[in-house]
Coordinates of N, CA and C in Angstrom, one line a residue:
D22 N 7.3 2.9 -2.9 CA 7.4 4.1 -3.6 C 8.7 4.3 -4.3
E23 N 9.8 3.9 -3.7 CA 11.1 4.0 -4.2 C 11.3 3.0 -5.4
L24 N 10.7 1.8 -5.2 CA 10.8 0.8 -6.3 C 10.0 1.3 -7.5
L25 N 8.9 1.9 -7.3 CA 8.1 2.5 -8.5 C 8.9 3.5 -9.2
K26 N 9.7 4.4 -8.5 CA 10.5 5.4 -9.1 C 11.6 4.7 -10.0
L27 N 12.1 3.6 -9.5 CA 13.2 2.9 -10.3 C 12.6 2.2 -11.5
L28 N 11.4 1.5 -11.4 CA 10.9 0.8 -12.5 C 10.1 1.6 -13.5
L29 N 9.5 2.7 -13.0 CA 8.7 3.5 -13.9 C 8.8 5.0 -13.5
P30 N 9.9 5.7 -13.8 CA 10.1 7.0 -13.3 C 8.9 8.0 -13.6
Q31 N 8.4 7.9 -14.8 CA 7.3 8.9 -15.2 C 6.0 8.7 -14.5
A32 N 5.8 7.6 -13.8 CA 4.6 7.3 -13.1 C 4.4 8.0 -11.8
T33 N 5.5 8.5 -11.2 CA 5.4 9.1 -9.9 C 4.6 10.4 -9.9
A34 N 4.6 11.2 -11.0 CA 3.9 12.4 -11.0 C 2.4 12.1 -11.1
S35 N 1.9 11.0 -11.8 CA 0.5 10.8 -12.0 C -0.1 9.8 -10.9
S36 N 0.7 9.4 -9.9 CA 0.3 8.5 -9.0 C -0.4 9.1 -7.7
K37 N -0.8 10.3 -7.8 CA -1.4 10.9 -6.7 C -2.8 10.4 -6.4
T38 N -3.2 10.4 -5.2 CA -4.6 9.9 -4.8 C -5.6 11.1 -5.0
Y39 N -6.8 10.7 -5.1 CA -7.9 11.7 -5.4 C -9.0 11.5 -4.3
G40 N -9.3 12.5 -3.7 CA -10.4 12.4 -2.7 C -11.7 13.1 -3.2
G41 N -12.8 12.6 -2.9 CA -14.0 13.2 -3.3 C -14.8 12.3 -4.2
T42 N -15.9 12.9 -4.8 CA -16.7 12.1 -5.7 C -16.3 12.3 -7.1
I43 N -16.2 11.3 -7.9 CA -15.8 11.4 -9.3 C -16.8 10.5 -10.1
S44 N -16.9 10.9 -11.4 CA -17.9 10.2 -12.2 C -17.4 8.8 -12.6
A45 N -18.4 8.0 -13.1 CA -18.0 6.6 -13.6 C -17.0 6.7 -14.7
N46 N -17.1 7.6 -15.6 CA -16.1 7.7 -16.7 C -14.8 8.1 -16.2
T47 N -14.7 9.0 -15.2 CA -13.4 9.3 -14.6 C -12.8 8.1 -13.9
L48 N -13.6 7.4 -13.2 CA -13.1 6.2 -12.6 C -12.5 5.2 -13.6
K49 N -13.2 5.0 -14.7 CA -12.8 4.1 -15.8 C -11.5 4.6 -16.4
D50 N -11.4 5.9 -16.6 CA -10.1 6.5 -17.1 C -9.0 6.3 -16.2
K51 N -9.2 6.5 -14.9 CA -8.1 6.4 -13.9 C -7.7 4.9 -13.8
L52 N -8.7 4.0 -13.8 CA -8.3 2.6 -13.8 C -7.5 2.2 -15.0
A53 N -7.9 2.7 -16.2 CA -7.2 2.4 -17.4 C -5.7 2.9 -17.3
A54 N -5.6 4.1 -16.8 CA -4.2 4.7 -16.6 C -3.4 3.8 -15.6
A55 N -4.0 3.4 -14.5 CA -3.3 2.6 -13.5 C -2.9 1.2 -14.1
L56 N -3.8 0.6 -14.9 CA -3.5 -0.7 -15.5 C -2.4 -0.5 -16.5
A57 N -2.3 0.6 -17.2 CA -1.2 0.9 -18.2 C 0.1 1.0 -17.4
E58 N 0.1 1.6 -16.2 CA 1.3 1.7 -15.4 C 1.7 0.3 -14.9
V59 N 0.7 -0.5 -14.5 CA 1.0 -1.9 -14.1 C 1.6 -2.7 -15.3
D60 N 1.1 -2.5 -16.5 CA 1.6 -3.2 -17.7 C 3.1 -2.7 -17.9
A61 N 3.3 -1.4 -17.8 CA 4.7 -0.9 -18.0 C 5.6 -1.5 -17.0
I62 N 5.2 -1.6 -15.7 CA 6.1 -2.1 -14.7 C 6.4 -3.6 -14.9
T63 N 5.4 -4.3 -15.3 CA 5.6 -5.8 -15.5 C 6.5 -6.0 -16.7
E64 N 6.3 -5.1 -17.7 CA 7.2 -5.2 -18.9 C 8.6 -4.9 -18.6
T65 N 8.8 -3.9 -17.7 CA 10.2 -3.6 -17.3 C 10.8 -4.8 -16.5
L66 N 10.0 -5.4 -15.6 CA 10.5 -6.6 -14.9 C 10.9 -7.7 -15.9
R67 N 10.1 -7.9 -16.9 CA 10.4 -8.9 -17.9 C 11.6 -8.5 -18.7
S68 N 11.7 -7.3 -19.2 CA 12.8 -6.9 -20.0 C 14.1 -6.9 -19.2
K69 N 14.1 -6.6 -18.0 CA 15.3 -6.6 -17.2 C 15.7 -8.0 -16.6
G70 N 14.9 -9.0 -17.0 CA 15.2 -10.4 -16.6 C 14.8 -10.9 -15.3
F71 N 13.9 -10.1 -14.5 CA 13.5 -10.5 -13.2 C 12.4 -11.7 -13.3
V72 N 11.6 -11.7 -14.4 CA 10.7 -12.7 -14.7 C 10.8 -13.1 -16.1
A73 N 10.4 -14.3 -16.5 CA 10.4 -14.8 -17.9 C 9.2 -14.3 -18.7
M74 N 8.0 -14.3 -18.0 CA 6.8 -14.0 -18.8 C 5.8 -13.4 -17.8
V75 N 5.0 -12.4 -18.3 CA 4.0 -11.8 -17.5 C 2.7 -11.8 -18.3
E76 N 1.6 -12.0 -17.6 CA 0.3 -12.0 -18.2 C -0.7 -11.4 -17.3
R77 N -1.5 -10.4 -17.7 CA -2.5 -9.8 -16.9 C -3.8 -10.2 -17.4
S78 N -4.7 -10.6 -16.5 CA -6.1 -11.0 -16.9 C -6.9 -9.8 -17.4
Q79 N -7.7 -10.0 -18.4 CA -8.6 -8.9 -18.9 C -9.8 -8.7 -18.0
I80 N -10.2 -7.5 -17.9 CA -11.4 -7.2 -17.0 C -12.6 -7.1 -17.9
D81 N -13.6 -7.9 -17.5 CA -14.9 -8.0 -18.2 C -15.6 -6.6 -18.2
A82 N -16.1 -6.2 -19.3 CA -16.7 -4.9 -19.5 C -17.9 -4.7 -18.5
E83 N -18.7 -5.8 -18.3 CA -19.8 -5.7 -17.4 C -19.4 -5.5 -16.0
K84 N -18.4 -6.2 -15.6 CA -17.9 -6.0 -14.2 C -17.3 -4.6 -14.0
L85 N -16.6 -4.1 -15.1 CA -16.0 -2.8 -15.0 C -17.1 -1.7 -14.9
A86 N -18.2 -1.9 -15.6 CA -19.3 -1.0 -15.5 C -19.9 -1.0 -14.1
D87 N -20.1 -2.2 -13.5 CA -20.7 -2.3 -12.2 C -19.7 -1.7 -11.2
W88 N -18.4 -1.9 -11.3 CA -17.5 -1.3 -10.4 C -17.5 0.3 -10.5
S89 N -17.6 0.8 -11.7 CA -17.5 2.3 -11.8 C -18.8 2.9 -11.4
E90 N -19.9 2.2 -11.3 CA -21.2 2.8 -10.9 C -21.4 2.7 -9.4
D91 N -21.1 1.5 -8.9 CA -21.4 1.3 -7.4 C -20.3 0.8 -6.6
L92 N -19.1 0.9 -7.2 CA -17.8 0.5 -6.5 C -17.9 -1.0 -5.9
S93 N -18.5 -1.9 -6.7 CA -18.5 -3.3 -6.3 C -17.1 -3.8 -6.5
D94 N -16.8 -5.0 -6.1 CA -15.5 -5.6 -6.2 C -15.1 -5.7 -7.6
L95 N -13.8 -5.5 -7.9 CA -13.2 -5.6 -9.2 C -11.9 -6.4 -9.1
Q96 N -11.9 -7.6 -9.7 CA -10.7 -8.4 -9.5 C -10.0 -8.7 -10.8
F97 N -8.7 -8.7 -10.8 CA -7.9 -9.2 -11.9 C -6.6 -9.8 -11.3
S98 N -5.9 -10.5 -12.2 CA -4.7 -11.1 -11.7 C -3.5 -10.9 -12.6
I99 N -2.4 -10.9 -12.1 CA -1.1 -10.8 -12.8 C -0.3 -12.0 -12.6
A100 N 0.0 -12.7 -13.6 CA 0.8 -14.0 -13.5 C 2.2 -13.7 -13.9
L101 N 3.1 -14.0 -13.0 CA 4.6 -13.8 -13.3 C 5.1 -15.3 -13.4
D102 N 5.7 -15.6 -14.5 CA 6.0 -17.0 -14.8 C 7.5 -17.2 -14.8
K103 N 8.0 -18.2 -14.1 CA 9.3 -18.7 -14.1 C 10.4 -17.8 -13.6
D104 N 11.4 -18.4 -13.2 CA 12.6 -17.6 -12.8 C 13.4 -17.4 -14.1
A105 N 13.7 -16.2 -14.5 CA 14.3 -15.9 -15.7 C 15.7 -16.5 -15.8
T106 N 16.3 -16.8 -14.7 CA 17.7 -17.3 -14.7 C 17.7 -18.9 -14.6
Q107 N 16.5 -19.5 -14.6 CA 16.5 -20.9 -14.4 C 17.3 -21.7 -15.5
N108 N 17.2 -21.3 -16.7 CA 17.9 -22.1 -17.8 C 19.4 -21.9 -17.6
A109 N 19.9 -20.8 -17.2 CA 21.3 -20.6 -17.0 C 21.7 -21.4 -15.8
Q110 N 20.9 -21.5 -14.7 CA 21.2 -22.3 -13.6 C 21.3 -23.8 -13.9
I111 N 20.4 -24.3 -14.8 CA 20.5 -25.7 -15.2 C 21.7 -25.9 -16.0
L112 N 22.1 -25.0 -16.9 CA 23.3 -25.2 -17.7 C 24.5 -25.2 -16.8
L113 N 24.6 -24.3 -15.9 CA 25.8 -24.3 -15.0 C 25.8 -25.5 -14.2
G114 N 24.7 -26.0 -13.7 CA 24.7 -27.3 -13.0 C 25.2 -28.5 -13.8
E115 N 24.8 -28.5 -15.1 CA 25.2 -29.6 -16.0 C 26.7 -29.5 -16.2
M116 N 27.3 -28.3 -16.1 CA 28.7 -28.1 -16.3 C 29.5 -28.4 -15.1
G117 N 28.8 -28.8 -14.0 CA 29.5 -29.2 -12.8 C 29.6 -28.1 -11.7
Y118 N 29.0 -27.0 -11.9 CA 29.0 -26.0 -10.9 C 27.9 -26.2 -9.9
R119 N 28.2 -26.0 -8.6 CA 27.1 -26.2 -7.6 C 26.6 -24.9 -7.2
L120 N 25.3 -24.7 -7.4 CA 24.6 -23.4 -7.1 C 23.8 -23.6 -5.9
V121 N 24.0 -22.7 -4.9 CA 23.2 -22.7 -3.7 C 22.4 -21.4 -3.6
P122 N 21.1 -21.5 -3.7 CA 20.3 -20.2 -3.7 C 20.3 -19.5 -2.4

């Protein structure tokens, strides 16, 4: 929760859980909002240099419809690529500095 406040301060107000029955369209809207927050967090991680590249898999429309109607499993992945400081570490190593992680 604290990390979310640091990475995406505006998300804390909309991150409340909802109990009860909701329609398929509301579920789709809430998922879209949650994925937008995930995208914003991963972009913040990339822009601050914690990762070099971020890619989120797209969700198939048919699987999304199945999930919103009967709550079947819905899977997606987020790939975080490379250590953003790797090139600097290589350069410092070539200059004779010894780096110990």
